[in-house]
GROMACS .gro file of N, CA and C in nm:
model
  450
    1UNK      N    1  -3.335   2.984  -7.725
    1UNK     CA    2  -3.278   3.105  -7.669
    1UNK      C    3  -3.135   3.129  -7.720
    2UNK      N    4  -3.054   2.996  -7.707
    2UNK     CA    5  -2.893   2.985  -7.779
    2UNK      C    6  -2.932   3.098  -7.925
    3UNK      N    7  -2.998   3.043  -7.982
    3UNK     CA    8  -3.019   3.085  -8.155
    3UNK      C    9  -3.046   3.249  -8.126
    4UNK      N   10  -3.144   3.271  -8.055
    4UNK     CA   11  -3.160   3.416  -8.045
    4UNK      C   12  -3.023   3.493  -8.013
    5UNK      N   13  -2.967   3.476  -7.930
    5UNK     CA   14  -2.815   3.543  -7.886
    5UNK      C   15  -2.762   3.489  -7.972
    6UNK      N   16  -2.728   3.417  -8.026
    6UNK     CA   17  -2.672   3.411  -8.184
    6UNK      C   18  -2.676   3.535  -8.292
    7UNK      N   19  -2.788   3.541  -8.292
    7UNK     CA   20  -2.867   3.599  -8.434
    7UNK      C   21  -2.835   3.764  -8.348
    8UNK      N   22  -2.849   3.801  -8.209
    8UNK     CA   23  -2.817   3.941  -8.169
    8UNK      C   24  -2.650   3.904  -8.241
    9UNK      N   25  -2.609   3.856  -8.175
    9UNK     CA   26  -2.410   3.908  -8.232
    9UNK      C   27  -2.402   3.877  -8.352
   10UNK      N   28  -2.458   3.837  -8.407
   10UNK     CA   29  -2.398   3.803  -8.542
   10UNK      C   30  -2.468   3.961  -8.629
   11UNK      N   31  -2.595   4.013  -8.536
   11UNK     CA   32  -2.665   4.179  -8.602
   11UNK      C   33  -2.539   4.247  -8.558
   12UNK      N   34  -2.471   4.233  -8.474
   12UNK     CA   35  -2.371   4.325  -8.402
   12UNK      C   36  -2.278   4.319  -8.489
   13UNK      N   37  -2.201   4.222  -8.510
   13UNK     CA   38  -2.066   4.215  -8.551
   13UNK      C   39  -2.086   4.213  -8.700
   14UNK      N   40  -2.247   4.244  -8.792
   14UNK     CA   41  -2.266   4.233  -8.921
   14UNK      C   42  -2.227   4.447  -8.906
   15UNK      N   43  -2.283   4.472  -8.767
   15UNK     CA   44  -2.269   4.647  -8.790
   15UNK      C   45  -2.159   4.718  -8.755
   16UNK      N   46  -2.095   4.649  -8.701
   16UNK     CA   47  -1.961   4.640  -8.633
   16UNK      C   48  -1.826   4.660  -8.801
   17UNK      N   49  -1.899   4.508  -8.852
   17UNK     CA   50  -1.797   4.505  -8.966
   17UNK      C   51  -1.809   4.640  -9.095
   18UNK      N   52  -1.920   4.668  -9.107
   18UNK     CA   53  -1.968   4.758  -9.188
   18UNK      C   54  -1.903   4.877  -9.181
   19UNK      N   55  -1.930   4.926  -9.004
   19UNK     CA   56  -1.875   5.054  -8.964
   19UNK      C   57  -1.690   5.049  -9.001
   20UNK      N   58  -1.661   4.956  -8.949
   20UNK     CA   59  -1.527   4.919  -8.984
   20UNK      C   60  -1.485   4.936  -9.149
   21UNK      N   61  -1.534   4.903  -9.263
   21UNK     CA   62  -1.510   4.899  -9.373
   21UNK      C   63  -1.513   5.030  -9.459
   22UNK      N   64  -1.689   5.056  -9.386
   22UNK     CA   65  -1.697   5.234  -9.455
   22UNK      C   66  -1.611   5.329  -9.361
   23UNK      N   67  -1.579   5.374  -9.287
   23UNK     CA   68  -1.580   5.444  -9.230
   23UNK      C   69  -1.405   5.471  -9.147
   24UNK      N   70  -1.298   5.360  -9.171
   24UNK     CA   71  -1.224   5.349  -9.120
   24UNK      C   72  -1.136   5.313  -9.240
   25UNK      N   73  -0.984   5.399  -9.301
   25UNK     CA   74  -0.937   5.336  -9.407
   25UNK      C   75  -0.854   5.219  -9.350
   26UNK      N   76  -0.778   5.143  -9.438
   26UNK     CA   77  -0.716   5.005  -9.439
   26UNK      C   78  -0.563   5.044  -9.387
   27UNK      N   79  -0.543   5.159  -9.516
   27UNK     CA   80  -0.372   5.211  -9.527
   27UNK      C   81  -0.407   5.390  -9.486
   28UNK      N   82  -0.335   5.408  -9.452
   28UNK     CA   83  -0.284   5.580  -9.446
   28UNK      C   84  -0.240   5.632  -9.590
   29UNK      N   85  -0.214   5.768  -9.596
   29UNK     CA   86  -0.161   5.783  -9.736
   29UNK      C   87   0.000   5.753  -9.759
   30UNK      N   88   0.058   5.721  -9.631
   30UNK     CA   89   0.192   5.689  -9.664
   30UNK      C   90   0.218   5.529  -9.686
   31UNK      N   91   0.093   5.457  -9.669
   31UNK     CA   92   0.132   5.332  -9.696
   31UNK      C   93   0.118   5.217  -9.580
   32UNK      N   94   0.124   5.307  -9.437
   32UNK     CA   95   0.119   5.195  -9.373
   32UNK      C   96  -0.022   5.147  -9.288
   33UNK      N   97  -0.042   5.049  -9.260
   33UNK     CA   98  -0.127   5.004  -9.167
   33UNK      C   99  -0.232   5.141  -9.119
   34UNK      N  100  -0.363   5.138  -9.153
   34UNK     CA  101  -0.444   5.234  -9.099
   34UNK      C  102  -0.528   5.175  -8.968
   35UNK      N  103  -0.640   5.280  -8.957
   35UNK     CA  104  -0.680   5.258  -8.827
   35UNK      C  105  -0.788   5.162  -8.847
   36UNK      N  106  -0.813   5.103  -8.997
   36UNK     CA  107  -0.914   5.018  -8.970
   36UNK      C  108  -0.883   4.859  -8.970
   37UNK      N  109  -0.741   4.848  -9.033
   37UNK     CA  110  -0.684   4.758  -9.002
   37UNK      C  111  -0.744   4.671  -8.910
   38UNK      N  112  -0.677   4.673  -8.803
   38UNK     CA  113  -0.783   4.574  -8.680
   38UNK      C  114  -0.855   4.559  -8.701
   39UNK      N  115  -0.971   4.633  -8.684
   39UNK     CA  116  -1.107   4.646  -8.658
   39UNK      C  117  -1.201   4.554  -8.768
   40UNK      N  118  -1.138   4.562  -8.894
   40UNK     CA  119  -1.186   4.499  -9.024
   40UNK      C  120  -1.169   4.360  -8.976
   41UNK      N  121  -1.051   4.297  -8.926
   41UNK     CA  122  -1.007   4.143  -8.908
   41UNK      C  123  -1.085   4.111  -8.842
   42UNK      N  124  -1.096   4.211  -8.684
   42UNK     CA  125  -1.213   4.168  -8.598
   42UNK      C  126  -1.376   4.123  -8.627
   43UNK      N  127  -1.371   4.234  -8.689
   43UNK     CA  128  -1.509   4.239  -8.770
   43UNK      C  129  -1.546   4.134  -8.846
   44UNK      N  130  -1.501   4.078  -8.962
   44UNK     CA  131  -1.473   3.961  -9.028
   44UNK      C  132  -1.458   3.865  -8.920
   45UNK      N  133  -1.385   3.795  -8.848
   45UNK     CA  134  -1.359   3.709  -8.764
   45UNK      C  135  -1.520   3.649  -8.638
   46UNK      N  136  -1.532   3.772  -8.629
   46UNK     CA  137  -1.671   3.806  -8.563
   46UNK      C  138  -1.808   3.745  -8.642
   47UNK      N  139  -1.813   3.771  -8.709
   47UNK     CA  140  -1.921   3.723  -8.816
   47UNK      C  141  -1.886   3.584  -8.851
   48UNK      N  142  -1.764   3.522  -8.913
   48UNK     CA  143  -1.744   3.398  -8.939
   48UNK      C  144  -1.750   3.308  -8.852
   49UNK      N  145  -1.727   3.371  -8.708
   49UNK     CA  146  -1.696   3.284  -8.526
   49UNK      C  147  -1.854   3.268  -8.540
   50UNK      N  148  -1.924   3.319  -8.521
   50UNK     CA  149  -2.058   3.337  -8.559
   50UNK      C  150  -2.147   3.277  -8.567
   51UNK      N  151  -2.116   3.290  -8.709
   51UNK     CA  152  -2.192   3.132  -8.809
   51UNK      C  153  -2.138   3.032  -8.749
   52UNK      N  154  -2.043   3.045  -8.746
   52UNK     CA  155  -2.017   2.841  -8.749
   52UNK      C  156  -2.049   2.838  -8.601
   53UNK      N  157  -2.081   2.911  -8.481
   53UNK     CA  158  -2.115   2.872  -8.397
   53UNK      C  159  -2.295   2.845  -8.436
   54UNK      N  160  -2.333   2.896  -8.460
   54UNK     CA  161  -2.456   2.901  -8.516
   54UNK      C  162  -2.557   2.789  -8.578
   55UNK      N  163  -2.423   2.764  -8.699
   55UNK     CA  164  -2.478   2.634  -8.711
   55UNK      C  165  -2.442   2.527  -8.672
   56UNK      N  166  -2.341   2.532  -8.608
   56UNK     CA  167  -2.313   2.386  -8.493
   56UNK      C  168  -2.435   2.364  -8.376
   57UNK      N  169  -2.474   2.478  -8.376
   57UNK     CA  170  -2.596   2.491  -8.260
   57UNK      C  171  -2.765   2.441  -8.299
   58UNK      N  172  -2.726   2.456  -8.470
   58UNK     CA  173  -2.847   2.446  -8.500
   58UNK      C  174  -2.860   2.265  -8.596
   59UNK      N  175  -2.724   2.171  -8.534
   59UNK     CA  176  -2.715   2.043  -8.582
   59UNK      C  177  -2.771   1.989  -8.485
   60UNK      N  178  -2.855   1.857  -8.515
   60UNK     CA  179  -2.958   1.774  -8.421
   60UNK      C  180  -2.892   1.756  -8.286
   61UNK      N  181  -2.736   1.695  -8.322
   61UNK     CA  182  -2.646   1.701  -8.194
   61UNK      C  183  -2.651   1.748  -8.143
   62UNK      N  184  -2.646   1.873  -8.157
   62UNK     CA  185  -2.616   1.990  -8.083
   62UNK      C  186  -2.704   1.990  -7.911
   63UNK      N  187  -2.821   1.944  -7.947
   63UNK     CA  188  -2.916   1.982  -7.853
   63UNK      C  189  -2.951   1.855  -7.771
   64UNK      N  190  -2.862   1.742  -7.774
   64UNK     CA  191  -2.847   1.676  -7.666
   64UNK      C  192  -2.779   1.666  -7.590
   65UNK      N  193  -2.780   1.610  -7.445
   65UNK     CA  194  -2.727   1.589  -7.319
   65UNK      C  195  -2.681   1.718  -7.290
   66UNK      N  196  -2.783   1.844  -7.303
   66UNK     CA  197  -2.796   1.990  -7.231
   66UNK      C  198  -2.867   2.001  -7.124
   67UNK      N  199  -2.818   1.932  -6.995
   67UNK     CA  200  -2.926   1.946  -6.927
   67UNK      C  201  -2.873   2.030  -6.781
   68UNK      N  202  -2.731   2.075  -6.816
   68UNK     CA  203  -2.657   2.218  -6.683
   68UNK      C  204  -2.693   2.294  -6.825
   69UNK      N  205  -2.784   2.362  -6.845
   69UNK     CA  206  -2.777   2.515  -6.909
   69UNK      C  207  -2.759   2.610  -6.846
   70UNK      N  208  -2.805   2.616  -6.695
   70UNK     CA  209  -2.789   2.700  -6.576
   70UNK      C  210  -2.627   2.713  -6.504
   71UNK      N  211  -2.617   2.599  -6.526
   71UNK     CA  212  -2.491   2.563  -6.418
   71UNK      C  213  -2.325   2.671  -6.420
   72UNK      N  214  -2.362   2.760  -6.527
   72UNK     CA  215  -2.226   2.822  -6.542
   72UNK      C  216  -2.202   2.948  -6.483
   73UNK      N  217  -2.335   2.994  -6.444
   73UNK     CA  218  -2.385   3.130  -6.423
   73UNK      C  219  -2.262   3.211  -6.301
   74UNK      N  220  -2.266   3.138  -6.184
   74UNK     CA  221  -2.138   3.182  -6.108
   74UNK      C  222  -2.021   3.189  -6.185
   75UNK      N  223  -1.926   3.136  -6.272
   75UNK     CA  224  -1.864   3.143  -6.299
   75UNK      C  225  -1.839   3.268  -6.440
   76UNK      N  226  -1.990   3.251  -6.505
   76UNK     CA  227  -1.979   3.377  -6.590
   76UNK      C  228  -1.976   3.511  -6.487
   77UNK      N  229  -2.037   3.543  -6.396
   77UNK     CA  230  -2.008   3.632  -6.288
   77UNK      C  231  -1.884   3.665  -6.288
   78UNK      N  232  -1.812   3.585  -6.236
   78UNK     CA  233  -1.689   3.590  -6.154
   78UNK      C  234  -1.609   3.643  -6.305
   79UNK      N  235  -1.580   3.583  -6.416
   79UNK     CA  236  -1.505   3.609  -6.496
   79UNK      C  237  -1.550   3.734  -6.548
   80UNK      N  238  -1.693   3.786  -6.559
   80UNK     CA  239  -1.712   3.897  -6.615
   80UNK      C  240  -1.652   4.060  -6.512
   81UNK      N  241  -1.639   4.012  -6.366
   81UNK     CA  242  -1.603   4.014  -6.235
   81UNK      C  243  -1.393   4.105  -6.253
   82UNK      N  244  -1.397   3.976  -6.359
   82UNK     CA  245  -1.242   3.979  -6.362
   82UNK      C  246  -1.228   4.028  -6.464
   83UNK      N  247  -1.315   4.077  -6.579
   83UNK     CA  248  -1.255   4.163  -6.686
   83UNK      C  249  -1.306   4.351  -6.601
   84UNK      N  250  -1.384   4.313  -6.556
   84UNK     CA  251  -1.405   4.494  -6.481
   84UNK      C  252  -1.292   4.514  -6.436
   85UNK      N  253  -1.232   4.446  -6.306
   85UNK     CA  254  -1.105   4.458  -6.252
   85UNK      C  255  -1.003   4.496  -6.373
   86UNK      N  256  -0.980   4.404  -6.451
   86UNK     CA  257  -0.873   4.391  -6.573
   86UNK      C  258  -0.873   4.535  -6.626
   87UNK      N  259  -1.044   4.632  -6.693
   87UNK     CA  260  -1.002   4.735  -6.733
   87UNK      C  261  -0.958   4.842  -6.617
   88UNK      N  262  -1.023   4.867  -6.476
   88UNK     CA  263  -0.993   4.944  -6.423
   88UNK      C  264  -0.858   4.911  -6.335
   89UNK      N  265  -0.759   4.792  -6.369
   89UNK     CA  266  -0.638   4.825  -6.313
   89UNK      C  267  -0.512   4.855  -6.465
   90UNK      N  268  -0.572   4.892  -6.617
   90UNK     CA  269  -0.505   4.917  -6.682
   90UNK      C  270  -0.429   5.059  -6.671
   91UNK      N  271  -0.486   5.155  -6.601
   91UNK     CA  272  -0.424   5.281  -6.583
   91UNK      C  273  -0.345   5.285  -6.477
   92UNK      N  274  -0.390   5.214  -6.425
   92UNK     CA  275  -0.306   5.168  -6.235
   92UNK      C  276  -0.184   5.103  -6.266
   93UNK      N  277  -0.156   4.979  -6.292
   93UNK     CA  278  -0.066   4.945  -6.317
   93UNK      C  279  -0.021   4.890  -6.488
   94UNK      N  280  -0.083   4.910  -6.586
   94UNK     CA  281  -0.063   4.933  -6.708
   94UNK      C  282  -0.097   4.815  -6.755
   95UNK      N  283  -0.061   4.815  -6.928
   95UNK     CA  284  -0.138   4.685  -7.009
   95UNK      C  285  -0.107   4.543  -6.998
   96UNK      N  286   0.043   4.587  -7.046
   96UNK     CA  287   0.111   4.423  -6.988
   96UNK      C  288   0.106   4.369  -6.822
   97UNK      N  289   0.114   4.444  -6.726
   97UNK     CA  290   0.105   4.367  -6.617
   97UNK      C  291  -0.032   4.322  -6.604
   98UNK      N  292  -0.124   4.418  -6.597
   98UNK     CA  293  -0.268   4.418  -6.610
   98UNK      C  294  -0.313   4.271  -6.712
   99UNK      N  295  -0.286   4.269  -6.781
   99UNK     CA  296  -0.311   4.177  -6.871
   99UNK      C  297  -0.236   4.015  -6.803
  100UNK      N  298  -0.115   4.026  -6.810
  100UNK     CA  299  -0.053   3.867  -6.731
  100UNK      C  300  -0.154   3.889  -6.595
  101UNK      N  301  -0.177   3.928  -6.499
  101UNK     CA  302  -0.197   3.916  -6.435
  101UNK      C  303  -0.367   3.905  -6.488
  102UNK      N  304  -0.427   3.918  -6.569
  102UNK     CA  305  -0.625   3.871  -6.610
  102UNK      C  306  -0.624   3.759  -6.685
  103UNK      N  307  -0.522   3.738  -6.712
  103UNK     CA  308  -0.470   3.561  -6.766
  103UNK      C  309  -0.489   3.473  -6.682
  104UNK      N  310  -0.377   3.520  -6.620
  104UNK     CA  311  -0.353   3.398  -6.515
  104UNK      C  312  -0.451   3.352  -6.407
  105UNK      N  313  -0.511   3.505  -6.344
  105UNK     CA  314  -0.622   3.432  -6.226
  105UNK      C  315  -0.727   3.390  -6.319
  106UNK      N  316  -0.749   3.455  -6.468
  106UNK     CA  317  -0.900   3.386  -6.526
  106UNK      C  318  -0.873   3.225  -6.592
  107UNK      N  319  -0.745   3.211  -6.664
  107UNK     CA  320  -0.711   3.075  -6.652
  107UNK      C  321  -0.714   2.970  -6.558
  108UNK      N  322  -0.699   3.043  -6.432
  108UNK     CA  323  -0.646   2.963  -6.326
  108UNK      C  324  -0.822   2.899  -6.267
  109UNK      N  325  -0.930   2.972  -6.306
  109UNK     CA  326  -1.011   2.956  -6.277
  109UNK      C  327  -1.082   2.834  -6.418
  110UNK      N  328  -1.071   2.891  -6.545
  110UNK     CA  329  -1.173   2.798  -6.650
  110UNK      C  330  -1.041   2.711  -6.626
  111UNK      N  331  -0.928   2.693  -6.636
  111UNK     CA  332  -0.799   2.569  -6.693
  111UNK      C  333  -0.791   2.490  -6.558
  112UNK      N  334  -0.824   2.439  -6.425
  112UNK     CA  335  -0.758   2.426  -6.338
  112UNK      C  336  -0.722   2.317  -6.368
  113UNK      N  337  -0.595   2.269  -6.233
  113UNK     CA  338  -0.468   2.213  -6.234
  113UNK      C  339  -0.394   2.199  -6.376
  114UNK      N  340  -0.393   2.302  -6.404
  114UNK     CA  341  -0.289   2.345  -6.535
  114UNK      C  342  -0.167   2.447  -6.513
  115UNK      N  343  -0.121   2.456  -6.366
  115UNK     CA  344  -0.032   2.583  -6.344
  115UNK      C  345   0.054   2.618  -6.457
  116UNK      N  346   0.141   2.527  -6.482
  116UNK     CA  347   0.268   2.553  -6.595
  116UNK      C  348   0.180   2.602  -6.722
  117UNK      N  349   0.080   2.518  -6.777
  117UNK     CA  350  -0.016   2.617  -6.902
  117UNK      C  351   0.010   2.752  -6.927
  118UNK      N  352  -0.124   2.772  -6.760
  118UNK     CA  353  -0.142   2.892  -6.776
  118UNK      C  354  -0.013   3.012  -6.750
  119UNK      N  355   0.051   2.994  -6.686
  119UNK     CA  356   0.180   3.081  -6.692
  119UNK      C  357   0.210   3.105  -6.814
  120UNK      N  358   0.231   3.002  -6.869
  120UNK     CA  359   0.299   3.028  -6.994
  120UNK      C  360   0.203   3.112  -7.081
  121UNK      N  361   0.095   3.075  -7.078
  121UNK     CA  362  -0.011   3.173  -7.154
  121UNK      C  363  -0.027   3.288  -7.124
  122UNK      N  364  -0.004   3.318  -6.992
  122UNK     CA  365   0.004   3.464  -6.956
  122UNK      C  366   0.100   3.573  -6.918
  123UNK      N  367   0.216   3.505  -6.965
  123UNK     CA  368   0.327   3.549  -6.998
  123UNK      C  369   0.354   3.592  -7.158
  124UNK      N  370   0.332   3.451  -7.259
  124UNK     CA  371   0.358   3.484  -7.360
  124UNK      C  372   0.245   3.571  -7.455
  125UNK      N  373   0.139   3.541  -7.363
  125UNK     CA  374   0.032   3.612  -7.497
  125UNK      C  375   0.050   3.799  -7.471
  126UNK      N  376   0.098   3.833  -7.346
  126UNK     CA  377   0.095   3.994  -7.308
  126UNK      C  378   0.257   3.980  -7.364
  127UNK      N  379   0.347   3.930  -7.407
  127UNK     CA  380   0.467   3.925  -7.456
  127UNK      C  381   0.467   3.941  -7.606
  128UNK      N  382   0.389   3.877  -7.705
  128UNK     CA  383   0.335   3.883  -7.808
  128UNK      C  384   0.273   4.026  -7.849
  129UNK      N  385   0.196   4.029  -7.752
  129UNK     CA  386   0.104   4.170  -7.807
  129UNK      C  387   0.225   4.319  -7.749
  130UNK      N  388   0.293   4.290  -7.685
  130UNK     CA  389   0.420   4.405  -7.657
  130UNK      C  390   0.474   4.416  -7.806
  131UNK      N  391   0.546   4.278  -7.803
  131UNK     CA  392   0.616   4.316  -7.944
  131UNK      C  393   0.495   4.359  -8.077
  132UNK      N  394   0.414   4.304  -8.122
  132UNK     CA  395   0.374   4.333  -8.222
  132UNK      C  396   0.297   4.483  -8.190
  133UNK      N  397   0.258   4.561  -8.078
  133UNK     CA  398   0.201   4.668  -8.053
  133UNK      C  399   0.310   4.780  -8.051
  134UNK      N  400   0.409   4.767  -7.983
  134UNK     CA  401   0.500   4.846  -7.931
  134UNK      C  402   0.559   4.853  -8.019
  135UNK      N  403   0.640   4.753  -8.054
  135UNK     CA  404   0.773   4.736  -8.089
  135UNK      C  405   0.748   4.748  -8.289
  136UNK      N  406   0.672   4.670  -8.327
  136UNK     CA  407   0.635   4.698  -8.503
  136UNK      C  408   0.513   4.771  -8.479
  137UNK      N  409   0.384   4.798  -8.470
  137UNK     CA  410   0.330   4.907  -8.500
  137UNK      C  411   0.343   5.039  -8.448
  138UNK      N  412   0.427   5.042  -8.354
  138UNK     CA  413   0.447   5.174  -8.278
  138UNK      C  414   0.328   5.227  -8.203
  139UNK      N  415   0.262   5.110  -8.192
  139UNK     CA  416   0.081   5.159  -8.146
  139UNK      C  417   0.152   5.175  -7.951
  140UNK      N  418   0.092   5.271  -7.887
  140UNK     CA  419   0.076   5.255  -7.752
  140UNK      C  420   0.062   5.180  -7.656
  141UNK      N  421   0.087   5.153  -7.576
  141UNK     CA  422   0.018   5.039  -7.471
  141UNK      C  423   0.003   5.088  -7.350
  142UNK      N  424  -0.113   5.075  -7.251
  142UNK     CA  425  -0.132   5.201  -7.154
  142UNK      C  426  -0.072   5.163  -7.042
  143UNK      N  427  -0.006   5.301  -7.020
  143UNK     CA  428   0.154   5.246  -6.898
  143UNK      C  429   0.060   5.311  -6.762
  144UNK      N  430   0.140   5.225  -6.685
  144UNK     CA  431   0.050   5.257  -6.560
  144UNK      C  432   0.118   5.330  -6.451
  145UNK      N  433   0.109   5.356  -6.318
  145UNK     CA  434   0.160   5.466  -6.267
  145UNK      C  435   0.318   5.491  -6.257
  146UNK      N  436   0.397   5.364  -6.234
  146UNK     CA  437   0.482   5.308  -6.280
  146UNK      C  438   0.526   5.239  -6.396
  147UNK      N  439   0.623   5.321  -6.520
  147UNK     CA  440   0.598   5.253  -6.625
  147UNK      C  441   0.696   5.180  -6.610
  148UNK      N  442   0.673   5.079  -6.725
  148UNK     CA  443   0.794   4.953  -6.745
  148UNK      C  444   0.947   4.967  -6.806
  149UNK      N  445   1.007   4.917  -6.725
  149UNK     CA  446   1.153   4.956  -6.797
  149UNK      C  447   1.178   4.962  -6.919
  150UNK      N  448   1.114   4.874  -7.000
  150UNK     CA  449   1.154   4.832  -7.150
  150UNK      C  450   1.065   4.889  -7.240
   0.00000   0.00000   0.00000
């Protein structure tokens, strides 16, 4: 079953990358960063995450001492739980808070007794994507009813 959901994302992210390549340029005509930019890395990244999950899955190892295949199911809930929340409080209270704050309770849940970690992870990774979104690509970030000082 692993191999089958394999072989679906890896059809996805083979159509994913495609659409991305034809259809989206790299650069603008002035030179900088276009809109397919991202999407190409993703795309690529997607396909390579992929395989090698793929065939790690498909080494003899792989398929011993599997015997919680079930056992995660609440917890995929709950986290899938916490990305719904995550998009519908991005307009509410915007990207960066929205975001530290889908870090931290979803860390706090797969990382536990890691407090100091996860802080730091969910501080610096919505700190990271400010600067490189905001601040050098001039790309948007969605402000929420209250926007942020900075």
């Amino acid at each position: 079953m692993r191999i089958i959901f394999f072989v679906v994302i890896l059809a996805a992210g083979l159509m994913y990358s495609y659409v991305a390549f034809t259809n989206l340029d790299f650069l603008t005509m002035t030179g900088r960063l276009g809109p397919g930019f991202f999407p190409r890395g993703i795309g690529v990244l997607m396909v390579v995450f992929t395989l090698w999950s793929m065939s790690a899955e498909l080494r003899p190892s792989a398929a011993e001492g599997r015997s919680d295949v079930g056992g995660y199911a609440g917890q995929v809930a709950l986290i899938m739980g916490f990305g719904v929340a995550y998009v519908l409080s991005l307009g509410l209270i915007g990207g960066i808070p929205a975001t530290v704050i889908f870090l931290f309770v979803t860390l706090s849940v797969l990382n536990r007794n890691r407090l100091l970690q996860n802080g730091l992870v969910a501080l610096l990774v919505p700190a990271a994507i400010y600067v490189l979104f905001d601040r050098l690509l001039n790309a948007a970030i969605p402000e929420g009813v209250l926007p942020l000082p900075f």
